[in-house]
Short mmCIF file of C-alpha atoms and ligand atoms in Angstrom, two decimals:
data_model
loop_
_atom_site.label_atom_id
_atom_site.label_comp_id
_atom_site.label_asym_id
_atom_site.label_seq_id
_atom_site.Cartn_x
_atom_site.Cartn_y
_atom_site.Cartn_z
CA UNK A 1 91.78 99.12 110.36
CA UNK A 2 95.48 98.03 108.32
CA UNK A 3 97.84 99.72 108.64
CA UNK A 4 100.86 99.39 106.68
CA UNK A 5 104.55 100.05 107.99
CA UNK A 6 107.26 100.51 105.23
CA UNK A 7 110.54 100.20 106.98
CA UNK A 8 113.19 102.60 105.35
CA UNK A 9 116.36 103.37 106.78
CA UNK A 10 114.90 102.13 109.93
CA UNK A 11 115.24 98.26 109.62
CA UNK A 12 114.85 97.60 113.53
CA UNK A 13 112.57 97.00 116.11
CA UNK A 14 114.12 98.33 119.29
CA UNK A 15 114.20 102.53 119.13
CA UNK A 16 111.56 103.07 116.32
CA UNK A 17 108.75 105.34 117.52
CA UNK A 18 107.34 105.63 114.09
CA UNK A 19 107.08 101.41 114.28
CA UNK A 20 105.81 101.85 117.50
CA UNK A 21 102.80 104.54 117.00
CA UNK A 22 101.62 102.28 114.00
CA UNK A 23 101.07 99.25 116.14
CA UNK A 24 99.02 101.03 117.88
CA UNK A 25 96.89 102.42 115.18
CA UNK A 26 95.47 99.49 113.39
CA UNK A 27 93.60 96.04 114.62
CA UNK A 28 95.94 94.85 112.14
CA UNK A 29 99.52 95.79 110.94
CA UNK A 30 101.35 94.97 108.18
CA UNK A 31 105.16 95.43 107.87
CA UNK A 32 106.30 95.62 104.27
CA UNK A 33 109.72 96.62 102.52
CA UNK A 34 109.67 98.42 99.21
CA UNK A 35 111.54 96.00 96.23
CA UNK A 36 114.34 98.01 94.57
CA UNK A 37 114.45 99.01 91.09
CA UNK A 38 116.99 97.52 89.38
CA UNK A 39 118.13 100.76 87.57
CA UNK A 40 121.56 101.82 85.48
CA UNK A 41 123.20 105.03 86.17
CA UNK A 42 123.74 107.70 83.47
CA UNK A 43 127.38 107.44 84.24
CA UNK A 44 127.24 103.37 82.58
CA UNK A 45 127.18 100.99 85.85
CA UNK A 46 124.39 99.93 88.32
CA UNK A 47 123.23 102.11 91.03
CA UNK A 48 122.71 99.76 93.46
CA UNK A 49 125.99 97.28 94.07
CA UNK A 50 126.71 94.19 95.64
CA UNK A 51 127.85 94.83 98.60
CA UNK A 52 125.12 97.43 99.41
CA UNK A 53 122.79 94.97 98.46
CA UNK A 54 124.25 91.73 100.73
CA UNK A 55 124.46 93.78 103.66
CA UNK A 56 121.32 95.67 103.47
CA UNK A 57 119.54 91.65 102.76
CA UNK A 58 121.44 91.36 106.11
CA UNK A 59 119.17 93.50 107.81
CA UNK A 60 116.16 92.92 106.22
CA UNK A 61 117.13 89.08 107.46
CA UNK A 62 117.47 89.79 111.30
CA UNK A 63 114.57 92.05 110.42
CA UNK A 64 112.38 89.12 109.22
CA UNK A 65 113.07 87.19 112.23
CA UNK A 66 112.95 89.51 114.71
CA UNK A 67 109.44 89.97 113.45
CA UNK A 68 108.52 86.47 113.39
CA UNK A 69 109.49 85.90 116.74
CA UNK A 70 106.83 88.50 117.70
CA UNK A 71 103.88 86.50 115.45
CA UNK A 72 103.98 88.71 112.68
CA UNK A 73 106.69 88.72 109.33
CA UNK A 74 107.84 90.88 106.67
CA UNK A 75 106.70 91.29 103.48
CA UNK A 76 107.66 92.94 99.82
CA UNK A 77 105.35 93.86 96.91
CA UNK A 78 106.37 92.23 94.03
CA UNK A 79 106.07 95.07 92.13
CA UNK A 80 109.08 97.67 92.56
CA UNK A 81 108.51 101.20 93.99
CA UNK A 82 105.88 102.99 95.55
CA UNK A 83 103.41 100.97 93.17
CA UNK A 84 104.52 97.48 94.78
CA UNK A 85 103.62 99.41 98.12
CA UNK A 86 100.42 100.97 96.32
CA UNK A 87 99.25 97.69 95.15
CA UNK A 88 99.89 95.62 98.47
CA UNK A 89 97.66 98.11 100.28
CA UNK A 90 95.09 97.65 98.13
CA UNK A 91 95.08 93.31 97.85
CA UNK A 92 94.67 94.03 102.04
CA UNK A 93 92.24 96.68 102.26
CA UNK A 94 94.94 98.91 104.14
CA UNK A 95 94.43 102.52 104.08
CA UNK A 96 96.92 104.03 106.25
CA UNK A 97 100.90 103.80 105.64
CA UNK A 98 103.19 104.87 108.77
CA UNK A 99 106.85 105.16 107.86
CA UNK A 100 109.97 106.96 108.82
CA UNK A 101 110.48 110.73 107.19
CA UNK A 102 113.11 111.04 104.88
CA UNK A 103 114.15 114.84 103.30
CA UNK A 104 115.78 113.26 100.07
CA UNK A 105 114.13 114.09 97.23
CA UNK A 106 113.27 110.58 95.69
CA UNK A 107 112.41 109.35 99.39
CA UNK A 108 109.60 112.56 99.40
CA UNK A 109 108.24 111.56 95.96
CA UNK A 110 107.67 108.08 97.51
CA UNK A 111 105.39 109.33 99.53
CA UNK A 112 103.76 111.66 97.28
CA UNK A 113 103.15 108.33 95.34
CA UNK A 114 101.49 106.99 97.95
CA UNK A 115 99.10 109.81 98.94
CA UNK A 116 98.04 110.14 94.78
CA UNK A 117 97.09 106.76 95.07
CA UNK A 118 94.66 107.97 97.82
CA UNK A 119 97.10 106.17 101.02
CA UNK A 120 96.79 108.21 104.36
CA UNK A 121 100.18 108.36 105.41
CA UNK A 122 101.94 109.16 108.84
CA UNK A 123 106.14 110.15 108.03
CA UNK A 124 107.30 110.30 111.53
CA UNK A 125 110.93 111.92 111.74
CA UNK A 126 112.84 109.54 113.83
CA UNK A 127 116.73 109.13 111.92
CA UNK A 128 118.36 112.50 113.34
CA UNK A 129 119.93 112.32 116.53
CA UNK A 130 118.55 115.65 117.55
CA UNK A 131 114.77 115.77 116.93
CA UNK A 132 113.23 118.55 115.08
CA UNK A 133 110.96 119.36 118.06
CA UNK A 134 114.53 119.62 120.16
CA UNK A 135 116.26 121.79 117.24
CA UNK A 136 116.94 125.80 118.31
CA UNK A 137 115.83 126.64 114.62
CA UNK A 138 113.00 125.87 112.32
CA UNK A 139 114.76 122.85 109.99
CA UNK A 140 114.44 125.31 107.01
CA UNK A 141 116.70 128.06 109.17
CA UNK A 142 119.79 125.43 109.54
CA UNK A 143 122.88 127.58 108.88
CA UNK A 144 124.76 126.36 105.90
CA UNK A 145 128.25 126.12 107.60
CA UNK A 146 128.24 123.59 110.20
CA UNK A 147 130.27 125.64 112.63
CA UNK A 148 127.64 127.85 112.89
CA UNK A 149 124.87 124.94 113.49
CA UNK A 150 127.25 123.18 115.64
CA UNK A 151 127.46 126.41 118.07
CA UNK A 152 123.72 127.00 117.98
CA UNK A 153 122.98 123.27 118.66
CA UNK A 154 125.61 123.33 121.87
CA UNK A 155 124.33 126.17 123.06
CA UNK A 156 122.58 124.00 125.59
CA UNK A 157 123.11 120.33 126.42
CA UNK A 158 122.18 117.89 123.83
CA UNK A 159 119.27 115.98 124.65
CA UNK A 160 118.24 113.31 121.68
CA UNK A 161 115.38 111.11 123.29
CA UNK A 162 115.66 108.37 125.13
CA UNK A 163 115.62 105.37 123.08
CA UNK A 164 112.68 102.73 123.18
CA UNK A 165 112.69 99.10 123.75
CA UNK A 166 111.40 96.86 121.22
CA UNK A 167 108.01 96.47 121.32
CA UNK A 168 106.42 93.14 123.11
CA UNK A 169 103.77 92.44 121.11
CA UNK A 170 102.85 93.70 117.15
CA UNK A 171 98.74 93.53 115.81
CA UNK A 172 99.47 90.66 113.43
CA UNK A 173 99.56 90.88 109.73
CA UNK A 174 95.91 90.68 107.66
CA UNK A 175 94.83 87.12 107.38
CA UNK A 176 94.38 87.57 103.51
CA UNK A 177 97.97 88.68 103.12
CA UNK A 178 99.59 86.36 100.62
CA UNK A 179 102.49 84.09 101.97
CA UNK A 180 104.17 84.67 98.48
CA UNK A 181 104.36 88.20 99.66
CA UNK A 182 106.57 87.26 102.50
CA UNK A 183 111.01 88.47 102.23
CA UNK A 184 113.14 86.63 101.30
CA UNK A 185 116.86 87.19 100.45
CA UNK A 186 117.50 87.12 96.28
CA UNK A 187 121.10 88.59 96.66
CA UNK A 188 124.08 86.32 96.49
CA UNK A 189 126.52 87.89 98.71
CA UNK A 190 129.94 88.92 97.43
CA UNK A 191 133.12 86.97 98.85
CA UNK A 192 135.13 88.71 101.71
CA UNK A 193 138.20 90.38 100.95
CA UNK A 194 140.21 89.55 104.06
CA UNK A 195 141.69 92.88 104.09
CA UNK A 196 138.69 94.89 105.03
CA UNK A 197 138.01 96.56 107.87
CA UNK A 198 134.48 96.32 108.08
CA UNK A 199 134.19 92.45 106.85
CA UNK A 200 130.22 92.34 106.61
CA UNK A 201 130.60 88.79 105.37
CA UNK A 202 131.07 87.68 108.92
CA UNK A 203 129.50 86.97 112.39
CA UNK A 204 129.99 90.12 114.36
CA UNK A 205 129.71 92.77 111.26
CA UNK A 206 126.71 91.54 109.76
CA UNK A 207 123.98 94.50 109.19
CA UNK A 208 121.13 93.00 111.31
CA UNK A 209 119.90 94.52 114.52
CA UNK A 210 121.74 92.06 116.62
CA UNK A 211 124.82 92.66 115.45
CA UNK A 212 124.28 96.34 115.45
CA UNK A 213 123.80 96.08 119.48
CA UNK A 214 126.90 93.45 119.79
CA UNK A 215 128.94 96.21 118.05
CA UNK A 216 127.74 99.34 119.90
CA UNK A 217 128.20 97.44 123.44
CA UNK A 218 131.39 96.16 122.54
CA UNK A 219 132.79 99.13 120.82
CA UNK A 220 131.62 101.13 124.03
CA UNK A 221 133.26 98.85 126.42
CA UNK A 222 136.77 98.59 124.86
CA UNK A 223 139.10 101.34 125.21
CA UNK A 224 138.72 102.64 121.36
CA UNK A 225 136.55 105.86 122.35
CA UNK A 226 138.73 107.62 124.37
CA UNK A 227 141.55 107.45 121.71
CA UNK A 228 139.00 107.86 119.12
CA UNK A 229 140.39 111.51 117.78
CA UNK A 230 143.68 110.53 117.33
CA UNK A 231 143.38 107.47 115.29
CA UNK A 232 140.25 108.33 113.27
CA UNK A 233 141.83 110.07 111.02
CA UNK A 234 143.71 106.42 110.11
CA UNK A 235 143.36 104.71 106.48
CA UNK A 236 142.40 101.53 107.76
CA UNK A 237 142.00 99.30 110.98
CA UNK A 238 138.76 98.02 112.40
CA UNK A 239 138.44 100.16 115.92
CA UNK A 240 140.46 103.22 114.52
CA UNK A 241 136.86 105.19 114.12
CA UNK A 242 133.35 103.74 115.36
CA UNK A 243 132.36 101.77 112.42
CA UNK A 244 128.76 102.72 113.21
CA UNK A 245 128.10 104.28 109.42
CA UNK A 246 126.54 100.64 108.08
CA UNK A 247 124.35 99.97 110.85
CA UNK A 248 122.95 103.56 111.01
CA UNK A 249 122.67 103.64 106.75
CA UNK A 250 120.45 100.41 106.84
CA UNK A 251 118.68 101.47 110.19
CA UNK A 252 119.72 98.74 112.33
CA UNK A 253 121.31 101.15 115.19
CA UNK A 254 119.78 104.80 115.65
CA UNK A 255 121.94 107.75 116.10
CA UNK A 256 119.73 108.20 120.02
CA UNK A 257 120.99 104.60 120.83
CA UNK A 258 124.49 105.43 119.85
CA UNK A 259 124.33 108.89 122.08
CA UNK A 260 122.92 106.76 125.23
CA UNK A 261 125.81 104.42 124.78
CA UNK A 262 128.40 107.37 124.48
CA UNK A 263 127.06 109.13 127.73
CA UNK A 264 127.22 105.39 129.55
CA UNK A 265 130.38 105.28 128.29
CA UNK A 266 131.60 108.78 129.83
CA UNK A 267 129.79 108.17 132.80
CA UNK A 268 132.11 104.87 133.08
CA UNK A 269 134.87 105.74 131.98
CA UNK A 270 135.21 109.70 131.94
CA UNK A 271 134.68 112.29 129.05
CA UNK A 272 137.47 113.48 126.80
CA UNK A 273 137.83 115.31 123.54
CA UNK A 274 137.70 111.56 122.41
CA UNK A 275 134.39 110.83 123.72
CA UNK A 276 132.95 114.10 122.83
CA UNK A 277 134.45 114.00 119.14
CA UNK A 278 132.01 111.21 118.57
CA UNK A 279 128.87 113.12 119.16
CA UNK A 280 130.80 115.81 116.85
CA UNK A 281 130.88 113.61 114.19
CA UNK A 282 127.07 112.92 114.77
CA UNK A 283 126.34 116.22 114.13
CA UNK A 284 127.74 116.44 110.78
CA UNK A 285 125.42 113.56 109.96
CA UNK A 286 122.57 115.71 111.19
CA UNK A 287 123.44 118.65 109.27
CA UNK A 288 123.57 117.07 106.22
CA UNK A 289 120.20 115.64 106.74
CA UNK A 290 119.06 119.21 107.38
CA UNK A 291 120.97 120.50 104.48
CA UNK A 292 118.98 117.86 102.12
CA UNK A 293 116.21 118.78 103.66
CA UNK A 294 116.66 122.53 102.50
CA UNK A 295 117.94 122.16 99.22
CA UNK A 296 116.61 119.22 98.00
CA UNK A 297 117.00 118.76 94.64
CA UNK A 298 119.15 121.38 94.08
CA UNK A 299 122.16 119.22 96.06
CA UNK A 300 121.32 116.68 92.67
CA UNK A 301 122.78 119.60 90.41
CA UNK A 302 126.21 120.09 88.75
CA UNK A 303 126.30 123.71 90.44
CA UNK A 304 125.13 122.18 93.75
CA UNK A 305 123.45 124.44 96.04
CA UNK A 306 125.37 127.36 94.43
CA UNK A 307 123.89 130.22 92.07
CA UNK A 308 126.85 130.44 89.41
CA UNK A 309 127.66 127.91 87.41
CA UNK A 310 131.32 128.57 86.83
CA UNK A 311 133.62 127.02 84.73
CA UNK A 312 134.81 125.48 88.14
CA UNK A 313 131.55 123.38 87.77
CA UNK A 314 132.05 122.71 84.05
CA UNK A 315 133.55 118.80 84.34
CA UNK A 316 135.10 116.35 82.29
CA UNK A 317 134.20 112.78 82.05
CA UNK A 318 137.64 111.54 81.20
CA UNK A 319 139.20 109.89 83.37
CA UNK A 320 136.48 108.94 85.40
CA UNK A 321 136.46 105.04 84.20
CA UNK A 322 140.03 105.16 85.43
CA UNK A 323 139.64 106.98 88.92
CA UNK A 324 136.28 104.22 89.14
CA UNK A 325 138.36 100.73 88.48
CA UNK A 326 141.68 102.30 90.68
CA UNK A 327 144.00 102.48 87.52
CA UNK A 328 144.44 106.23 88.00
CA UNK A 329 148.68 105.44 88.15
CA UNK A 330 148.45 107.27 92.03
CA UNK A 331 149.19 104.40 94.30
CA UNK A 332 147.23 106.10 97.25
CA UNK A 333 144.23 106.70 94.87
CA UNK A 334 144.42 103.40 93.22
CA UNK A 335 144.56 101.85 97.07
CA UNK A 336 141.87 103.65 97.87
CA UNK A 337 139.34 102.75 94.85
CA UNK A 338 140.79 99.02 94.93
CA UNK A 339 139.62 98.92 98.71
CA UNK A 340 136.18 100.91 98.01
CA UNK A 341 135.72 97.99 95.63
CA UNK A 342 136.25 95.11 97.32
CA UNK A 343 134.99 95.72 100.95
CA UNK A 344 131.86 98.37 100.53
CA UNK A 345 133.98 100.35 103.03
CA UNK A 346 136.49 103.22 103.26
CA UNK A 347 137.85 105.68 105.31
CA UNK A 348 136.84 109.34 105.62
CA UNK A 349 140.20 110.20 105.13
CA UNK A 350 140.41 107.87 102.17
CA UNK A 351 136.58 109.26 101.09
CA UNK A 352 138.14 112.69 101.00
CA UNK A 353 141.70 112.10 99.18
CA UNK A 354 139.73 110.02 96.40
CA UNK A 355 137.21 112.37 95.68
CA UNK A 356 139.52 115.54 95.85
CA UNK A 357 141.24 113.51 93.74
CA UNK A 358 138.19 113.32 90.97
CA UNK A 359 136.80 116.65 91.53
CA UNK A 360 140.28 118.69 91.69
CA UNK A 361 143.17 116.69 90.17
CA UNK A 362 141.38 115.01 86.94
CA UNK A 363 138.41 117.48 86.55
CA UNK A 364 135.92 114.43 87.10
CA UNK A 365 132.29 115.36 87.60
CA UNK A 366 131.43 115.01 91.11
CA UNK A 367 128.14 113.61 90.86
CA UNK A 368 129.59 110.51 88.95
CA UNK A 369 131.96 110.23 91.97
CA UNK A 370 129.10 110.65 94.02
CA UNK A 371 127.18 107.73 91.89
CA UNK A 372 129.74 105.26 92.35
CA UNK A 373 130.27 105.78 96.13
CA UNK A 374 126.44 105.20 96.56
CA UNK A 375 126.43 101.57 94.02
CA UNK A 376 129.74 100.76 96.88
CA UNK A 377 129.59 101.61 100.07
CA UNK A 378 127.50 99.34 102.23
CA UNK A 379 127.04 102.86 103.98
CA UNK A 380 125.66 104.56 101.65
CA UNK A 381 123.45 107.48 102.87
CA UNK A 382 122.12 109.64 100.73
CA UNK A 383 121.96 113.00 102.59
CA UNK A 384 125.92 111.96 103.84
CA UNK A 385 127.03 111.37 100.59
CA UNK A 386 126.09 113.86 98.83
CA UNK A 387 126.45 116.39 101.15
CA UNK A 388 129.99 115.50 101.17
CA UNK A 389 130.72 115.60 98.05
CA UNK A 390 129.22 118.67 96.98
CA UNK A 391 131.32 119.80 100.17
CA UNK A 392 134.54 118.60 99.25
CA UNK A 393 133.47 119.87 95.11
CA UNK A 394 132.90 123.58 96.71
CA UNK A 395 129.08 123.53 95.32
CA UNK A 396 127.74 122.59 99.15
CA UNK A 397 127.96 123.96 102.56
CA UNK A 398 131.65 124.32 102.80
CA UNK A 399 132.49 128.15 103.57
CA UNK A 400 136.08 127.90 101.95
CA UNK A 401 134.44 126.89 98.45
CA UNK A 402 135.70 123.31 98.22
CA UNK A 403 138.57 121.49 100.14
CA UNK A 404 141.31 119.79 97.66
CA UNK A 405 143.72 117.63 99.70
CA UNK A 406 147.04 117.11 98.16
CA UNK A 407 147.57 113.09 97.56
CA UNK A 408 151.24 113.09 97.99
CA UNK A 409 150.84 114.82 101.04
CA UNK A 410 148.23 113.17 102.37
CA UNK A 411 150.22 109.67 101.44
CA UNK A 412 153.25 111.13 103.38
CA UNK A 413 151.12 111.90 106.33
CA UNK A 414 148.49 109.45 106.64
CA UNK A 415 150.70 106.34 105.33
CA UNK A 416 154.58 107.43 105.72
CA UNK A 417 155.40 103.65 105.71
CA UNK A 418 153.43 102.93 102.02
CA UNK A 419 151.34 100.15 104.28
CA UNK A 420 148.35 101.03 103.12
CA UNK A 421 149.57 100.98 99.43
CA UNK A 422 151.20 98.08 99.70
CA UNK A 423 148.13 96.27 101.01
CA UNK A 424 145.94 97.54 98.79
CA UNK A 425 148.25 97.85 95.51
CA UNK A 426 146.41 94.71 94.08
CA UNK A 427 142.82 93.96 93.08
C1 LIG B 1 132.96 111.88 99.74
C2 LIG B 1 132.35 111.33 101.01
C3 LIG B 1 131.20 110.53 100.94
C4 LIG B 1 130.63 110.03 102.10
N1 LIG B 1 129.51 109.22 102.01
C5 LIG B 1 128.91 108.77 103.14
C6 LIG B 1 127.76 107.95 103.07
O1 LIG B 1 127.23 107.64 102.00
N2 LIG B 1 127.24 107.50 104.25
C7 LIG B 1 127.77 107.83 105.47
O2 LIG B 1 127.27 107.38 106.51
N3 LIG B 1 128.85 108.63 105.55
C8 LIG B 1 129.44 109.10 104.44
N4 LIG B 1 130.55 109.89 104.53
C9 LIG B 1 130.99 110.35 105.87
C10 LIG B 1 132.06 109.49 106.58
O3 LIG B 1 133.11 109.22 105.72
C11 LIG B 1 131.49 108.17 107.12
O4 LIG B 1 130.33 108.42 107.86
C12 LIG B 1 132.49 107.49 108.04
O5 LIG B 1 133.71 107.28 107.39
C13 LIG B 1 131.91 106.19 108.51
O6 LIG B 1 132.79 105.45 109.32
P1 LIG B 1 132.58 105.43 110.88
O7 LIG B 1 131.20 105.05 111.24
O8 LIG B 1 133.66 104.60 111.47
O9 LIG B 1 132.79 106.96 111.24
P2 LIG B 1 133.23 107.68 112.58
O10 LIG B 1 134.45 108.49 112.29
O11 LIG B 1 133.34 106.74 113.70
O12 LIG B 1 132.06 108.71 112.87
C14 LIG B 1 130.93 108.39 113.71
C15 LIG B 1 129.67 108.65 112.93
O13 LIG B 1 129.59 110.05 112.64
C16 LIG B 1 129.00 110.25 111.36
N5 LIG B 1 129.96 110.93 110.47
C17 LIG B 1 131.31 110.94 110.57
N6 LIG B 1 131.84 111.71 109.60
C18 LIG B 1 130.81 112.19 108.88
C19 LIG B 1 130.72 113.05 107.76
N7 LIG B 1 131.77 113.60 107.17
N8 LIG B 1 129.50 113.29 107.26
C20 LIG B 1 128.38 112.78 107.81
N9 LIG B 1 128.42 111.97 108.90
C21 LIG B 1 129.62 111.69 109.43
C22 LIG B 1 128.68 108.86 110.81
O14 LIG B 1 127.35 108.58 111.10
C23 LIG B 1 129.63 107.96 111.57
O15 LIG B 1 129.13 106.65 111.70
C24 LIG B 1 131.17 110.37 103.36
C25 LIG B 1 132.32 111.17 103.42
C26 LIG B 1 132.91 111.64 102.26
C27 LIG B 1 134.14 112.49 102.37
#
């Protein structure tokens, strides 16, 4: 038998069960990546940018030769979409596709593609950190406010599994595969902006597996995670939070990997609120997995996952262009949108001024904010994003309706000696 694996957000070898239970299906395995879509947004720019696109040709790089260096390679249709997966299958006689579950709604019709078109296919749930199997609810029972799922969840000790090793050996790919078929990188990356604080242009920040391990063992061996609550609330600054968000969006680090590190880490150096704000933070990513996974669609919708559609919800596009190319006239906004821009990366502080600053200061629709994050940030989740925004826009899972941060104050707080403004007051 063929068997197909589609690597999603799961571009690594090391930690994948899903890779791992589909090598041992077939005599013969064949690991494919889907080819984008090059597609325009309704809000007048492309969805997918290029800084999303060098750094995710990063991993699919280190991806590639990790996979050669087992006997085996990776290939893309040439055909975008599920039908470049559809037809692949086909030209090699596969019938079964094994791939990582997603709970997005574009991510499910992918594999509802694949299953028209007759494909048996295996979606193994591998990106939370807690397992569904290890969850105290049934995933369609998450509680809407986090608070609530956080005290459920820590209502006993957190117990992700125990991340895999790599696997030795792979079946090798179908000897009537097509070399033309194999990767290979099309995106010319974009030039580094020495300023950023996540420069994926070189060595150590690059989003292959490699460099996801360097990072994780360095970042847990330095001193960062036991001051990690008090400076992560910082603009900008390469250790100030983890840094993690790229590797985990592309799938070169898993969310169990990071938790084994963290617990090495305690058991090394000793727990703190630090140490244990970490995990917290991890659990916001799972909730808004579980969220998506919930609402679905409805998280795609102007009124969110809310039943009214008030004139809260009613938005203007004005302004938008503006807030988009950092020329709102708010130095901390325009800082913030300038550094978005060039580097793919940004702050959750920053994340949450800007897009208060959309949603509750210019009346900007929050789903073009939410657009434009995903064509930027080389982080770019889709149940994160968009979970946050419709948070921070009061149609999503925040209890208080919305959260609107004041800019001036924030700029007072956050950067009382205009540092961050002054670095980022040009293009
Ligand atoms: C409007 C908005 C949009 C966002 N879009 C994304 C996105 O597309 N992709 C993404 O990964 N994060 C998103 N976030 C969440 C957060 O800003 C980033 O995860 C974080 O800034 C990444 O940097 P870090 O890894 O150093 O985070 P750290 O502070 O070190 O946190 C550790 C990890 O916890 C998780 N995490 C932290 N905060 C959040 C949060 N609010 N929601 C979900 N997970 C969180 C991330 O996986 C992160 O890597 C968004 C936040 C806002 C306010």
């Amino acid at each position: 038998m063929t068997v197909l694996y589609w690597f999603r957000q799961d571009r690594r070898l090391a930690d994948n069960p899903a890779l791992c239970q589909a090598a041992g299906l077939g005599q013969r395995l064949l690991p494919v990546t889907m080819r984008l879509e090059p597609e325009q947004t309704v809000w007048g720019f492309e969805r997918h940018g290029p800084h999303r696109l060098g750094f995710e040709a990063q991993a699919l790089s280190g991806l590639a030769q990790a996979l050669e260096s087992l006997g085996s390679a990776l290939y893309q249709p040439k055909t975008p979409g599920a039908a470049g997966l559809i037809e692949l299958a086909r030209d090699v006689g596969a019938t079964h596709v094994v791939c990582e579950a997603l709970s997005a709604p574009e991510e499910q019709a992918q594999i509802q593609a694949l299953k028209g078109a007759g494909l048996s296919v295996l979606a193994i749930e591998q990106s939370a950190l807690i397992g569904h199997d290890r969850l105290p609810f049934a995933p369609q029972d998450t509680p809407d406010v986090f608070s609530e799922f956080r005290r459920q969840i820590e209502r006993t000790p957190i117990k992700p599994r125990t991340p895999l090793a790599a696997p030795a050996t792979l079946p090798k790919p179908p000897a009537t595969i097509n070399a033309a078929s194999r990767w290979c990188a099309n995106v010319s990356p974009r030039a580094l902006d020495q300023r950023s604080a996540f420069a994926w242009q070189t060595e150590p920040w690059q989003g292959d597996e490699q460099s996801a391990q360097a990072h994780l063992a360095r970042y847990f061996e330095g001193h960062w995670p036991q001051h990690y609550k008090q400076t992560r609330n910082r603009l900008s600054g390469t250790h100030d939070s983890t840094k993690f968000s790229p590797w985990l969006a592309v799938g070169a680090l898993s969310a169990a990997q990071i938790w084994s590190a963290l617990k090495a880490h305690e058991a090394k150096f000793g727990a703190n609120d630090s140490t244990y704000w970490i995990g917290f933070e991890l659990l916001w990513r799972d909730h808004f997995r579980l969220i998506m996974q919930r609402y679905g669609a409805q998280l795609f919708r102007t009124q969110g996952i809310t039943v009214s559609h008030s004139r809260k919800h009613q938005p203007s596009t004005q302004g938008f262009e503006r807030w988009r190319l950092g020329q709102t006239g708010h130095r901390l906004i325009d800082a913030g949108m300038r550094e978005l821009a060039s580097t793919g990366y940004l702050s959750n502080r920053m994340r949450q001024i800007v897009a208060s600053y959309l949603i509750h200061e210019m009346r900007g629709h929050w789903l073009a904010g939410a657009a434009w994050f995903e064509h930027c940030l080389i982080d770019f989740d889709v149940h994160s994003n968009q979970g946050n925004w419709a948070y921070i826009a009061g149609v999503g899972t925040d209890p208080r309706a919305g959260r609107q941060f004041n800019p001036d104050k924030q700029a007072r707080e956050h950067d009382p000696d205009e540092r961050y403004r002054n670095l980022w007051s040009q293009p």
